[in-house]
Each structure stands twice: as structure tokens, then as C-alpha cells.
mmCIF file of C-alpha atoms in Angstrom:
data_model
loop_
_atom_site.group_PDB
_atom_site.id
_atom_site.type_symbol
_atom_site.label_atom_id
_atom_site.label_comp_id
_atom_site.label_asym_id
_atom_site.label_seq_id
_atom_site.Cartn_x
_atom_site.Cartn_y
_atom_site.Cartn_z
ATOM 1 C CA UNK A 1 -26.168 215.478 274.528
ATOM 2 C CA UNK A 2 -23.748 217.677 273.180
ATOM 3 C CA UNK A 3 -21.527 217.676 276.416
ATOM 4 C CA UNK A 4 -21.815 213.235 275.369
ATOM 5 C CA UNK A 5 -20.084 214.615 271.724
ATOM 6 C CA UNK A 6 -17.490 216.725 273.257
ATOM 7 C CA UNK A 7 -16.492 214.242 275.451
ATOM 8 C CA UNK A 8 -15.888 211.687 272.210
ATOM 9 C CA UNK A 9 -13.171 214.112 271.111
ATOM 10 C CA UNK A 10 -14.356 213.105 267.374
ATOM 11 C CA UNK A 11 -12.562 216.445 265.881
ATOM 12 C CA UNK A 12 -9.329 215.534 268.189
ATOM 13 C CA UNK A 13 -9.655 212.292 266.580
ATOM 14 C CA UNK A 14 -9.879 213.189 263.015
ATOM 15 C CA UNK A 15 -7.111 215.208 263.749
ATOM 16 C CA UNK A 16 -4.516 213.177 264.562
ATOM 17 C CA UNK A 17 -5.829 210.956 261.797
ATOM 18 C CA UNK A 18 -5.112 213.446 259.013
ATOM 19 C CA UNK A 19 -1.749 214.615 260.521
ATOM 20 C CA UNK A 20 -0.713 210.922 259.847
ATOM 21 C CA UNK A 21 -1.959 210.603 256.184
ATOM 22 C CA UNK A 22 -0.150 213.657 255.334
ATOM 23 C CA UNK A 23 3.077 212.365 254.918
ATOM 24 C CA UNK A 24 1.588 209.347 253.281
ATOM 25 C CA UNK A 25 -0.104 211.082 250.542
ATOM 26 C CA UNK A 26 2.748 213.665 250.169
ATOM 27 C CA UNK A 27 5.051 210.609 249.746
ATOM 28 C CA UNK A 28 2.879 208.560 247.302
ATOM 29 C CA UNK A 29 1.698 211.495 245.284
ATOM 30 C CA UNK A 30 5.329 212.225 244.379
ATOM 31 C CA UNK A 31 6.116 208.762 243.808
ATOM 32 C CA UNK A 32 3.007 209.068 241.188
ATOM 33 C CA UNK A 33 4.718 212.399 239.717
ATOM 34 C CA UNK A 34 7.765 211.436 239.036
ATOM 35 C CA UNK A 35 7.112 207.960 237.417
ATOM 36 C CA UNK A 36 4.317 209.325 235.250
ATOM 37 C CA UNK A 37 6.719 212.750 234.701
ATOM 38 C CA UNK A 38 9.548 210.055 232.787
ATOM 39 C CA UNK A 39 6.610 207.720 231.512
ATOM 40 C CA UNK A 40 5.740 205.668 233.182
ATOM 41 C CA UNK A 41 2.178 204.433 234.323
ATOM 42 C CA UNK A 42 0.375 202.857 237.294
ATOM 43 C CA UNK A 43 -0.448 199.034 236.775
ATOM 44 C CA UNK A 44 -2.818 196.595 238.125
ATOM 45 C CA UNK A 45 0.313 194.372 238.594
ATOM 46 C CA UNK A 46 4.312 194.144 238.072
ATOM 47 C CA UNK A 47 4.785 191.153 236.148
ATOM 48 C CA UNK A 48 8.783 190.549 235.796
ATOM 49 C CA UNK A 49 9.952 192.007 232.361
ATOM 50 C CA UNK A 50 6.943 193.715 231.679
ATOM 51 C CA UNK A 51 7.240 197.091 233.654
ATOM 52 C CA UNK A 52 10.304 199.763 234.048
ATOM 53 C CA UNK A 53 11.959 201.816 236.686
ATOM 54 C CA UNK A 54 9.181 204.458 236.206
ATOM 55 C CA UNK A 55 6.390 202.331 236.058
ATOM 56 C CA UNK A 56 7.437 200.445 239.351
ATOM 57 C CA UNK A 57 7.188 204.412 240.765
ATOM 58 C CA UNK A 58 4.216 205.307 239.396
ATOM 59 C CA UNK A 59 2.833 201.745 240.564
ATOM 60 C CA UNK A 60 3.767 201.979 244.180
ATOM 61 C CA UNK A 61 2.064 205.592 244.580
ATOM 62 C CA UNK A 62 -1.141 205.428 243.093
ATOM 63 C CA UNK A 63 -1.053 201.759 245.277
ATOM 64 C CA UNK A 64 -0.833 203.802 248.130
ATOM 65 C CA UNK A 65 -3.074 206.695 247.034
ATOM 66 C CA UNK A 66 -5.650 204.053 246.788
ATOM 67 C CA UNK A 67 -5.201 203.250 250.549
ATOM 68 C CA UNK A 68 -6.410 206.175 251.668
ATOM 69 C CA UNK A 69 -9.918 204.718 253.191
ATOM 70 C CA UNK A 70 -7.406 202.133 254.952
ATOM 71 C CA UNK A 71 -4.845 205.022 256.864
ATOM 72 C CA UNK A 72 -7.160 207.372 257.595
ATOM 73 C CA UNK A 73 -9.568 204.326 259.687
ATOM 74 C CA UNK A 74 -6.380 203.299 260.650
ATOM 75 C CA UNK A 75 -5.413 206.161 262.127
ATOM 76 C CA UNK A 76 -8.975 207.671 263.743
ATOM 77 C CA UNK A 77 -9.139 203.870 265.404
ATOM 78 C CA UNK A 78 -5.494 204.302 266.554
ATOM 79 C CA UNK A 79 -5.782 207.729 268.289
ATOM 80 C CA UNK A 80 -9.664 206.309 269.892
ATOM 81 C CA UNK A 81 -8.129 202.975 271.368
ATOM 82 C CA UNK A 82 -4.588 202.925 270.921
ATOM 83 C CA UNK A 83 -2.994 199.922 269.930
ATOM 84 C CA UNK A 84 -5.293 197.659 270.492
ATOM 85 C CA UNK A 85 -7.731 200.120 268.032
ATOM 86 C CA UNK A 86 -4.726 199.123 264.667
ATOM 87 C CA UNK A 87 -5.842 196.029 263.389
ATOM 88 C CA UNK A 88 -10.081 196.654 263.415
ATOM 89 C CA UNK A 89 -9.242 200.177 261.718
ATOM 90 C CA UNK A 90 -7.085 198.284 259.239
ATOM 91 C CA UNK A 91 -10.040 195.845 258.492
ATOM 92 C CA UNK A 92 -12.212 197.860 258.330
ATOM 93 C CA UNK A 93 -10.390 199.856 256.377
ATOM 94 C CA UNK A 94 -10.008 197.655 253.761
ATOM 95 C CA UNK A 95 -13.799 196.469 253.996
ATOM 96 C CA UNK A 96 -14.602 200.095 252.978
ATOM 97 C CA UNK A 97 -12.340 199.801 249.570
ATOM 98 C CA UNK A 98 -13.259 196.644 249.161
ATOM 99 C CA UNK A 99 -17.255 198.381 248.677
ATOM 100 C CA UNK A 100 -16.031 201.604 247.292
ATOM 101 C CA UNK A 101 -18.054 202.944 250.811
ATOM 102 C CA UNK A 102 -14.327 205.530 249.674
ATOM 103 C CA UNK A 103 -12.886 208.264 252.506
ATOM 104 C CA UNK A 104 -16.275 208.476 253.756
ATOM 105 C CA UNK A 105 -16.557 205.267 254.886
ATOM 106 C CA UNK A 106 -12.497 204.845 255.809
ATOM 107 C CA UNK A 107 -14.079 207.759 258.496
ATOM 108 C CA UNK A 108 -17.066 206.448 259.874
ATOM 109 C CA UNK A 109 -15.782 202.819 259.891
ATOM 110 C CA UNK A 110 -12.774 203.973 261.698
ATOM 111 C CA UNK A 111 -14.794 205.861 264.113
ATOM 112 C CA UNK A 112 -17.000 202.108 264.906
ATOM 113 C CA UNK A 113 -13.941 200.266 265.240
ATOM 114 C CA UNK A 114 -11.659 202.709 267.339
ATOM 115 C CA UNK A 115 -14.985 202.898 269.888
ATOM 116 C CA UNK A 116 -15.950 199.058 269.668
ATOM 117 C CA UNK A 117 -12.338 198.526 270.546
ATOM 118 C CA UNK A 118 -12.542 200.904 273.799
ATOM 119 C CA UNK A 119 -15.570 199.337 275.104
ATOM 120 C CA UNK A 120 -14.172 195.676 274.225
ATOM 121 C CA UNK A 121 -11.302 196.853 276.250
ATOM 122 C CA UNK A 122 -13.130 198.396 279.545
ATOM 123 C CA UNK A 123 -15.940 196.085 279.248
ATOM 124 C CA UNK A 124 -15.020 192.772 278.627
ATOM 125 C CA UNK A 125 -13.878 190.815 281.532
ATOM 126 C CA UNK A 126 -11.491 187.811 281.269
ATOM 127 C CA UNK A 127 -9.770 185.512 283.661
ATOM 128 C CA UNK A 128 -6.592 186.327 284.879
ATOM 129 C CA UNK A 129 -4.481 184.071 282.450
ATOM 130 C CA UNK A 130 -6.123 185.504 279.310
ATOM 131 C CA UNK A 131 -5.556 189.387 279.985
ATOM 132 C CA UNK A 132 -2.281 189.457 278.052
ATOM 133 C CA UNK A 133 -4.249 188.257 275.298
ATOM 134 C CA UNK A 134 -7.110 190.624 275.476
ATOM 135 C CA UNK A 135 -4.544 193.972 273.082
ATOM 136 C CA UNK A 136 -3.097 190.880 270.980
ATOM 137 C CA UNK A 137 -6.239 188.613 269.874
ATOM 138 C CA UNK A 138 -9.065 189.250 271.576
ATOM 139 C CA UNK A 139 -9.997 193.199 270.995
ATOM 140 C CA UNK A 140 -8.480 192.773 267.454
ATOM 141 C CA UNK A 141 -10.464 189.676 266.815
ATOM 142 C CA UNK A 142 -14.055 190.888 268.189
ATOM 143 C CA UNK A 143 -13.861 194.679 266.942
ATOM 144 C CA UNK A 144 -12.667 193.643 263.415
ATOM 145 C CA UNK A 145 -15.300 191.074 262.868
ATOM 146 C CA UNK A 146 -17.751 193.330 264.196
ATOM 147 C CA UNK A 147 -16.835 196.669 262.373
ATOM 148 C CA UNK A 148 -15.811 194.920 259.107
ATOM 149 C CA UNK A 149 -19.116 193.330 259.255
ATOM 150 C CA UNK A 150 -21.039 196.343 259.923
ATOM 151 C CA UNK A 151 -19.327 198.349 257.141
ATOM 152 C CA UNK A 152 -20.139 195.148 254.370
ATOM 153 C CA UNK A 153 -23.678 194.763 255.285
ATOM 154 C CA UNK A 154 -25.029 197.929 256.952
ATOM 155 C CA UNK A 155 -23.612 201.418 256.557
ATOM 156 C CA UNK A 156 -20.833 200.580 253.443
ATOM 157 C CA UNK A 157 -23.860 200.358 251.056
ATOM 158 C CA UNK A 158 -25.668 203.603 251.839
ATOM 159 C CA UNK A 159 -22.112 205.433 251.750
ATOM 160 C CA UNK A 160 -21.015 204.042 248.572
ATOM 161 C CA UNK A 161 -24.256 205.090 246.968
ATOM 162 C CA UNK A 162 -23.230 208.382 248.381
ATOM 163 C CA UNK A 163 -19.942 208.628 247.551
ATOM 164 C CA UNK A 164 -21.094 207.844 243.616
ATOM 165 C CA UNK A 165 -23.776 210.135 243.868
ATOM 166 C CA UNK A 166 -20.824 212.803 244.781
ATOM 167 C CA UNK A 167 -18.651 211.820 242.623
ATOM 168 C CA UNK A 168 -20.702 211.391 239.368
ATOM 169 C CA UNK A 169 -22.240 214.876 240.323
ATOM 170 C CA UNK A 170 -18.989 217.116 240.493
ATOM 171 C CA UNK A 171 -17.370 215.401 237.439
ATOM 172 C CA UNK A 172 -20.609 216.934 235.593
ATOM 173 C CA UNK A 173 -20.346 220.141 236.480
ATOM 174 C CA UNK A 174 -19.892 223.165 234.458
ATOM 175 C CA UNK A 175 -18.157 226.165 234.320
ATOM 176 C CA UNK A 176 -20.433 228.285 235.853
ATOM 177 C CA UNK A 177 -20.936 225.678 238.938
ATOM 178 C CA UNK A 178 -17.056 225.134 238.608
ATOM 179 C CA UNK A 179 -16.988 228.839 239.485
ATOM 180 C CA UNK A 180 -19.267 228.486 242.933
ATOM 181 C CA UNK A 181 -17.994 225.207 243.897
ATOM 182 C CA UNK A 182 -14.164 227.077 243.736
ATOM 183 C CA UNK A 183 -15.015 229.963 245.440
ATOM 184 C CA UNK A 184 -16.705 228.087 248.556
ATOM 185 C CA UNK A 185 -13.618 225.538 248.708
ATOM 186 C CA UNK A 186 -11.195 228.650 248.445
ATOM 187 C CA UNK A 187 -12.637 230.806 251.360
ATOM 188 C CA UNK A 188 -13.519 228.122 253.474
ATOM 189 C CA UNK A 189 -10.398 226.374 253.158
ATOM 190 C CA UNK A 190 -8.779 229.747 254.939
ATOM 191 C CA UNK A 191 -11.260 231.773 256.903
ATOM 192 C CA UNK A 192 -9.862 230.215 259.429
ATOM 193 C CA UNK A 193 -6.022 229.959 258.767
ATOM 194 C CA UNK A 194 -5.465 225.742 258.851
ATOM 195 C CA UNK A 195 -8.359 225.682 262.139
ATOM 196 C CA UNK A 196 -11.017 223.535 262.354
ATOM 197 C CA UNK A 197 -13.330 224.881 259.387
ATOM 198 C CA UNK A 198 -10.132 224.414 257.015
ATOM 199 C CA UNK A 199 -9.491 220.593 258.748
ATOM 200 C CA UNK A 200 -13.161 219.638 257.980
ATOM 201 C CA UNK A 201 -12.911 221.270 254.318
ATOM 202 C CA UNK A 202 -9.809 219.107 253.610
ATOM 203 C CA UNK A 203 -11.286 216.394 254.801
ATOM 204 C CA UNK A 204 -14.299 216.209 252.470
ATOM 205 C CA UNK A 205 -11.571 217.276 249.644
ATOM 206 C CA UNK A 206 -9.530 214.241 250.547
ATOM 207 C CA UNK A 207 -12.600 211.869 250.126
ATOM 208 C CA UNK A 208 -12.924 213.784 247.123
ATOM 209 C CA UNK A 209 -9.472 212.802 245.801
ATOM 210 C CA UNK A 210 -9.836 209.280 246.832
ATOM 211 C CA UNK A 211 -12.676 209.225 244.236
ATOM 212 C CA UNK A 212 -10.217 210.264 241.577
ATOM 213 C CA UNK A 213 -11.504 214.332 241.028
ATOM 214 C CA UNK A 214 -8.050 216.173 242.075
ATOM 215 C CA UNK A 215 -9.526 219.464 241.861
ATOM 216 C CA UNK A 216 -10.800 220.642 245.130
ATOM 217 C CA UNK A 217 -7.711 219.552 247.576
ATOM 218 C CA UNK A 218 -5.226 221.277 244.200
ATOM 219 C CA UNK A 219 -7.656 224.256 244.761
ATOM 220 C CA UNK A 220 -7.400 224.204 248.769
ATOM 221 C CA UNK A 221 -3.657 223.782 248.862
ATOM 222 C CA UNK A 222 -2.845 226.566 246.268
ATOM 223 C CA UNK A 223 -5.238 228.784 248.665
ATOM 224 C CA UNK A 224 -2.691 228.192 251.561
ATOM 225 C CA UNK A 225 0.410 228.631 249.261
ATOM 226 C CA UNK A 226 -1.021 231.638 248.280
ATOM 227 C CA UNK A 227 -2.009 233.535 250.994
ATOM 228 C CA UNK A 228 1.255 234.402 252.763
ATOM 229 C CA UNK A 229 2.526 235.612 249.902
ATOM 230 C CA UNK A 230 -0.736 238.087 249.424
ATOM 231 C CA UNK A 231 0.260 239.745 252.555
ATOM 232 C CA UNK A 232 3.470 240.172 251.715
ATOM 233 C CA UNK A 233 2.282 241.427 248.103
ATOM 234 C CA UNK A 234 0.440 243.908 250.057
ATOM 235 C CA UNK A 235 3.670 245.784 251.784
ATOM 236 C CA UNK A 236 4.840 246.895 248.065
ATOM 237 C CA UNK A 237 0.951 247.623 246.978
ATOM 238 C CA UNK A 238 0.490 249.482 250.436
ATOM 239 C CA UNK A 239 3.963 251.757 249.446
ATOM 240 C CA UNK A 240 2.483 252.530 246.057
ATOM 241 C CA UNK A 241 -0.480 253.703 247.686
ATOM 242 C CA UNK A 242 1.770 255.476 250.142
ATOM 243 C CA UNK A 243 0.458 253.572 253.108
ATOM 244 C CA UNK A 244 2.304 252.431 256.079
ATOM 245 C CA UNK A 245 0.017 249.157 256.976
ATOM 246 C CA UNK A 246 2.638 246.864 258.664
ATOM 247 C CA UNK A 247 5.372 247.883 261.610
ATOM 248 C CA UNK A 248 8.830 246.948 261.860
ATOM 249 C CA UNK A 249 7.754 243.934 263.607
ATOM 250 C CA UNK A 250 5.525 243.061 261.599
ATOM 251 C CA UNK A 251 7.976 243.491 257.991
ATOM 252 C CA UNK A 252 9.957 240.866 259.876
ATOM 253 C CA UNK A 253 7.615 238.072 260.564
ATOM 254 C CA UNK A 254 6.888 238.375 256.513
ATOM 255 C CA UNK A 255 10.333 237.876 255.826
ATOM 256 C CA UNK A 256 9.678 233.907 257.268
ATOM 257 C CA UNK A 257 5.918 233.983 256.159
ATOM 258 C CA UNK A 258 6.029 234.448 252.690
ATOM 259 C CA UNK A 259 8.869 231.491 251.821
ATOM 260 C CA UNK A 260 6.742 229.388 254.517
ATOM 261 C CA UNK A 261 3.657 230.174 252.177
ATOM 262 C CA UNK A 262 5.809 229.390 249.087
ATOM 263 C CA UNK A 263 6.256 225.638 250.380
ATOM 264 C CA UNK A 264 2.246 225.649 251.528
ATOM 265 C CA UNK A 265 2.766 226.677 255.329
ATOM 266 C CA UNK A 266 -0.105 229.493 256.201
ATOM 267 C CA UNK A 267 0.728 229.378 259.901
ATOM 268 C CA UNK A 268 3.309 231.925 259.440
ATOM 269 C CA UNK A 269 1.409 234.783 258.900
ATOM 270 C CA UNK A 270 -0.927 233.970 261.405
ATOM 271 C CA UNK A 271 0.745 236.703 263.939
ATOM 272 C CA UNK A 272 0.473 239.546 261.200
ATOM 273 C CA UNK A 273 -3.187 238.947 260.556
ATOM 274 C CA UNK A 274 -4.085 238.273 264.136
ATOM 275 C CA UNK A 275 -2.932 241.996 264.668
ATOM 276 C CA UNK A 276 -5.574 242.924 262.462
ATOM 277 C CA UNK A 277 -8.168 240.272 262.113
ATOM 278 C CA UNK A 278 -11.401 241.490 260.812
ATOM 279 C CA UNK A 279 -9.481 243.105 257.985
ATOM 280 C CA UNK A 280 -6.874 240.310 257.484
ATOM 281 C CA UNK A 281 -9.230 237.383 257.386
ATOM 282 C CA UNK A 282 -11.570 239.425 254.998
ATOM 283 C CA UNK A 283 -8.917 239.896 252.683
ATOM 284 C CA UNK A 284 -7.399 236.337 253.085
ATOM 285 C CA UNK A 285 -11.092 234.740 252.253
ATOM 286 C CA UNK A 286 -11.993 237.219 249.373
ATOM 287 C CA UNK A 287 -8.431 236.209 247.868
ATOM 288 C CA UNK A 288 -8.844 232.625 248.857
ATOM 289 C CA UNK A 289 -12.451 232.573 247.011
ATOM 290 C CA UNK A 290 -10.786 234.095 243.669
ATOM 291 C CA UNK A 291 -7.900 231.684 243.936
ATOM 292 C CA UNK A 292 -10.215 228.442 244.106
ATOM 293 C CA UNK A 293 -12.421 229.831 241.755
ATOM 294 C CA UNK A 294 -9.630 230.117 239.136
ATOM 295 C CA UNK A 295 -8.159 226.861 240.101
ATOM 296 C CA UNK A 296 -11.295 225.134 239.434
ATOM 297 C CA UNK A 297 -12.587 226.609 236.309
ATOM 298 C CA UNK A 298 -8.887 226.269 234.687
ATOM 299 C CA UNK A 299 -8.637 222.364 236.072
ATOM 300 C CA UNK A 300 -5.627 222.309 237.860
ATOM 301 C CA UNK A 301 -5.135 218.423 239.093
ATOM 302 C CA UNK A 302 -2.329 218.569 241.450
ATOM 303 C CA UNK A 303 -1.035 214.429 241.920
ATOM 304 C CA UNK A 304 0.184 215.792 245.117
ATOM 305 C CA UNK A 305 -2.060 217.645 247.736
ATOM 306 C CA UNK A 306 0.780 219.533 249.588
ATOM 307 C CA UNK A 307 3.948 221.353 248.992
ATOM 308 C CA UNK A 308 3.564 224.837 247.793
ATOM 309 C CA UNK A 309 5.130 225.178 244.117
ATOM 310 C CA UNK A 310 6.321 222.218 244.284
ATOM 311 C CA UNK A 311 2.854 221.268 243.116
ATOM 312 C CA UNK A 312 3.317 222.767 240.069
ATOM 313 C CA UNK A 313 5.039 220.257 238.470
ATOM 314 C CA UNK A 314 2.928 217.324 239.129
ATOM 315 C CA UNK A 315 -0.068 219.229 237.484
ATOM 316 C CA UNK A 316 -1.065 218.197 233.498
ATOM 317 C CA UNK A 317 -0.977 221.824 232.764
ATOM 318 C CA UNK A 318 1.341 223.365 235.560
ATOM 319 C CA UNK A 319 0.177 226.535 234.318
ATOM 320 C CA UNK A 320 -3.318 226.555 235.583
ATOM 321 C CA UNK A 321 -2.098 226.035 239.170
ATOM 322 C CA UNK A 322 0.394 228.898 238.100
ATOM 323 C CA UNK A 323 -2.662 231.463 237.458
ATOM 324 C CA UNK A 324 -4.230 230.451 240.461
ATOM 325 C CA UNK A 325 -1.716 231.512 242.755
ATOM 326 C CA UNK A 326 -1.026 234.672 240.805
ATOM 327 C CA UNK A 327 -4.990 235.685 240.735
ATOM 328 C CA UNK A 328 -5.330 234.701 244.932
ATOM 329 C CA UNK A 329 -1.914 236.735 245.042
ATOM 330 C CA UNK A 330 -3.092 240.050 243.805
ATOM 331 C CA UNK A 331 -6.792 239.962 244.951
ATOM 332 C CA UNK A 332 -5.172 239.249 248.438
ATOM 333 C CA UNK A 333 -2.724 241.730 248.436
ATOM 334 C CA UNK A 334 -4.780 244.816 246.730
ATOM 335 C CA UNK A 335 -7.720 244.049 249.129
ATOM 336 C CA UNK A 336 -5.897 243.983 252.019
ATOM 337 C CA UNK A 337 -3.473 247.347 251.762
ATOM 338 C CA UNK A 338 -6.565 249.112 250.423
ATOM 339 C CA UNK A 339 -8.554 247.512 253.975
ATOM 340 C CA UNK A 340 -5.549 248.350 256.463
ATOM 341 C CA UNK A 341 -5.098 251.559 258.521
ATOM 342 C CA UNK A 342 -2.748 253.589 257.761
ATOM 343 C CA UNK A 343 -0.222 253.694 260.206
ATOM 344 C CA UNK A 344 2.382 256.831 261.660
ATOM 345 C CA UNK A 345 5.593 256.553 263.791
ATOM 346 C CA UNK A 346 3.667 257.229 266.666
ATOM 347 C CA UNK A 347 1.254 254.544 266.522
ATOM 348 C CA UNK A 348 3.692 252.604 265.687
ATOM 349 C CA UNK A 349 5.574 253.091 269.191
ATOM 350 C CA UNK A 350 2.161 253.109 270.997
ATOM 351 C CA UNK A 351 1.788 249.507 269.592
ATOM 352 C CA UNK A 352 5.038 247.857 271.033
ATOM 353 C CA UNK A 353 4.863 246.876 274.237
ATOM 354 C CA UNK A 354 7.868 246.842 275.930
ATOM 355 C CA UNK A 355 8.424 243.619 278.636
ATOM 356 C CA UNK A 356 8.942 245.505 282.631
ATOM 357 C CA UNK A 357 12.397 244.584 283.560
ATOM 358 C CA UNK A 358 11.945 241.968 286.773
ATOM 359 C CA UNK A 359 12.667 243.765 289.652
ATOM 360 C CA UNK A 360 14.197 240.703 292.169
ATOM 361 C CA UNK A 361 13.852 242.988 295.070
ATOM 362 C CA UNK A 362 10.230 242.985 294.983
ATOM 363 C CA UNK A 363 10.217 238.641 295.598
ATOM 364 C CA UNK A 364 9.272 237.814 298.940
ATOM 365 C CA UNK A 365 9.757 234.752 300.712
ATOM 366 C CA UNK A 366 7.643 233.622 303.640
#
């Protein structure tokens, strides 16, 4: 059974899938900023003479924000079947807006239609004179109906019920379930430094944000921005504490980490924390928790779910997304110097491992 799931590759799948929407949802969420930053405003419509430069930006970004069930089935029913998987993940895509079945159902749907597509394709036999038309009309045509049908009249309704349900239920919470909700979304979302746990967590903040609450993915991505720059807080909190927690080496790879963390990249201090791991990911997910705590009690609402500070900006109150960082900063930082080992010279030396020189002589030929 669960050798049957591996073999789906449903996480590989999801994957790819999300590393396409990025750049969508980067792109449309500035589009969104920027427009509504000069006032403008999203509309149903651009009616000739009735709109302005800002509202045509504002218009074409919260278009595509709302197309977020479409890529992301799009893209899981893409990476399943290839191209023959485009045009059922579209549809069914769309069939899942089209029920407000949301993200959710833009994941499952594109899951049935990238699969129905694959067995269509190694199933299906056709005579000789049709196989050209089997990527072009007839997969499309047979895994669209099917899927699209599936999502209308089977699975969209119990999803969209769910997705309400969801929905209705976080907008009514209150500060003191604010607080939880924060600080599970900000130490999942980097126990495991941008892995699978943090994938899964974006992904259910995503379908979040395609539901119109902007909170947990803001609270998520100002966890990531955050973090590098905790370690590197640490160094100067470490000094004051007259510690020596980080080697030459190490002082280095913080020099690219923390201005990767400023512009939401986490992978760069990977190598530092890796070094240490039990203390580093305890600090990172104790930091992480205060940070999305204090991003979700203070509201921030981030239009754009990536980008470091350059979130800031897009936020109704940029200075709620501010405090956040600041708070997962310190906590970060402080736990982490006050965690590490202490480090002399000599351990310091013991640590580097120097590469043998190759010695060609010792190659032998036979």
C-alpha cells in the first residue's frame, strides 16, 4: 500500500506544481500592490473610459490571484502526464472556481486529471492513423470531460463546504486563537528549513489565501525572511556574551545568508545550522513560533506571499510585518547564542578538515 503511494510521487508532484505558481503569484501580487499603492482598485470589468492606469494594474493581479485553483491543477496535471495532462488540469481547474471547491480542489482535481490522463494515454488503444491525435484531442477531450465532471458533481461539493467551513472559521477567530494558530504556522513553516513539512504548510496557507485571509502565508514568509538574519543576530549577541559560537567558516557563509534571508531565501543558512542541528533548528522553530505568533495577532496581510522586505510595502499597516520580523529576529538570535557551545581556537582547527592532496602516483592502470 504505501510502496503503491510512493510510487505516485504525489509530494514530487505538488512540488513542481508550487515551484510554478511562485512566480505567478509573486508577479500578480505586485501587480495588486502597486495599483492599489497609487489608487487604484480591482474591477469585475474594464469598461473603456471608466478605469485608469492603476486600476488596469490592480485589475490584472487580483485576476490572476483568483486563478490560483486553475495553475496549481494545471501544473500537478502537467508534471503527472506531461503535455497531454495541460488542458484536463486547466478544466478542471476552472470547474473548481467555478464551485468555489478553492486551492483544495485546484489540488485534488489536478491530481484526477493528471492520472486519468496517464492511464488514457497507456491504456487506450487506437488505430494506427489516429495516434497523432491521441496528446492533441483525444486524452484532452476524455480526461477533461471526465475530471471536470467529477469535480461539478462529486468531490467539488464536499470541498467547497470545506473550504467555507475553513474559511468562515479562521476569519472568527480571536486573539487568543490568533496567538496558537501563529505559533503552529511559524514553527512548522521552518522546522524543517523550506523541506517537505514547510512545502505542505505553504500549501494549506496558499489555499488559505485563495480564500481571501492573507495572514498565514504573510506569517510563513516573514518566518523565512527572518530566520537568517536571527543567526546572524546571534554572532553580535554571542560576543556580548563573550562566546565564540560560529568559526571562520562559518562568519562567512552569514555574510551571503543573512541578505539571502533579507529577500526571503532560508536556504542559505542551511550549512551553518546543519553544523549544529539540534540546537539550530530549536532555536530557528522557537523564533519562527514567536514570529508567526506576532504576525498573526498584529494582522499583517502581505498582497504578496514572497520577497523578504519587499513585503513590507504591500501590507495595510507595513508596520505589523515590521514587528514580526524584529520579534522572530531577537527570539532567534538570543536563543540560539545562549544554546551554542562555546567554541576555542583549538576546536576550531579540529573542526576543518583539510582535503588530502591527490597523490597521481598511487593510480594504477591494469
Amino acid at each position: 500500500m504505501f510502496d503503491k503511494l510512493k510510487s505516485l510521487n504525489l509530494k514530487g508532484h505538488m512540488l513542481t506544481a508550487i515551484s510554478y505558481l511562485i512566480p505567478i503569484v509573486c508577479g500578480a501580487g505586485f501587480l495588486v500592490a502597486v495599483g492599489m499603492a497609487f489608487g487604484g482598485g480591482a474591477k469585475e470589468a474594464l469598461v473603456q473610459g471608466k478605469f485608469n492606469f492603476w486600476d488596469s494594474l490592480a485589475t490584472m493581479g487580483g485576476t490572476a490571484l483568483g486563478l490560483l485553483p486553475v495553475i496549481i491543477a494545471t501544473g500537478i496535471s502537467y508534471s503527472i502526464a506531461g503535455k497531454p495532462g495541460i488542458a484536463p488540469g486547466f478544466v478542471v481547474g476552472l470547474s473548481a472556481n467555478s464551485i468555489s471547491a478553492g486551492f483544495i480542489g485546484g489540488i485534488i482535481g489536478g491530481y484526477i486529471a493528471g492520472y486519468l490522463a496517464l492511464y488514457i494515454l497507456k491504456n487506450f488503444k487506437v488505430p494506427e492513423w489516429a495516434k497523432g491525435l491521441m496528446p492533441t484531442v483525444i486524452i484532452p477531450l476524455f480526461s477533461s470531460f471526465i475530471s471536470g465532471l467529477l469535480m461539478i458533481y462529486v468531490i467539488g461539493i464536499p470541498i467547497s463546504i470545506f473550504t467555507t467551513w475553513l474559511t468562515n472559521t479562521l476569519q472568527g477567530f480571536g486573539s487568543s486563537s490568533l496567538l496558537v494558530f501563529g505559533l503552529v504556522i511559524g514553527a512548522l513553516s521552518i522546522i524543517d528549513f523550506g523541506g517537505p513539512i514547510n512545502k505542505t504548510v505553504y500549501a494549506f496557507t496558499l489555499t488559505l489565501l485563495a480564500s481571501g485571509l492573507k495572514g498565514p502565508v504573510t506569517a510563513l514568509q516573514l518566518v523565512n525572511t527572518s530566520t537568517p538574519i536571527g543567526f546572524g543576530f546571534a554572532y553580535f549577541v554571542a560576543k556580548v556574551l563573550k562566546k565564540n559560537i560560529y568559526s571562520k567558516e562559518q562568519v562567512e557563509t552569514l555574510k551571503s545568508a543573512v541578505p539571502m534571508g533579507v529577500l526571503n531565501i532560508v536556504e542559505g543558512v542551511i550549512p551553518i545550522v546543519m553544523n549544529d542541528i539540534i540546537r539550530g533548528i530549536t532555536a530557528a522553530t522557537i523564533g519562527g513560533a514567536v514570529g508567526g505568533a506576532v504576525s498573526s495577532v498584529l494582522g499583517a496581510d502581505s498582497t504578496v506571499p514572497f520577497g523578504g522586505f519587499l513585503m513590507l510595502p504591500t501590507m495595510t499597516r507595513p508596520w505589523t510585518g515590521l514587528l514580526a520580523i524584529i520579534a522572530n529576529v531577537i527570539v532567534t538570535g538570543v536563543v540560539y547564542a545562549l544554546l551554542a557551545k562555546h567554541k576555542t581556537e583549538e576546536e576550531h582547527l579540529q573542526n576543518e578538515v583539510e582535503e588530502e592532496d591527490i597523490d597521481l602516483n598511487d593510480i594504477q592502470v591494469f
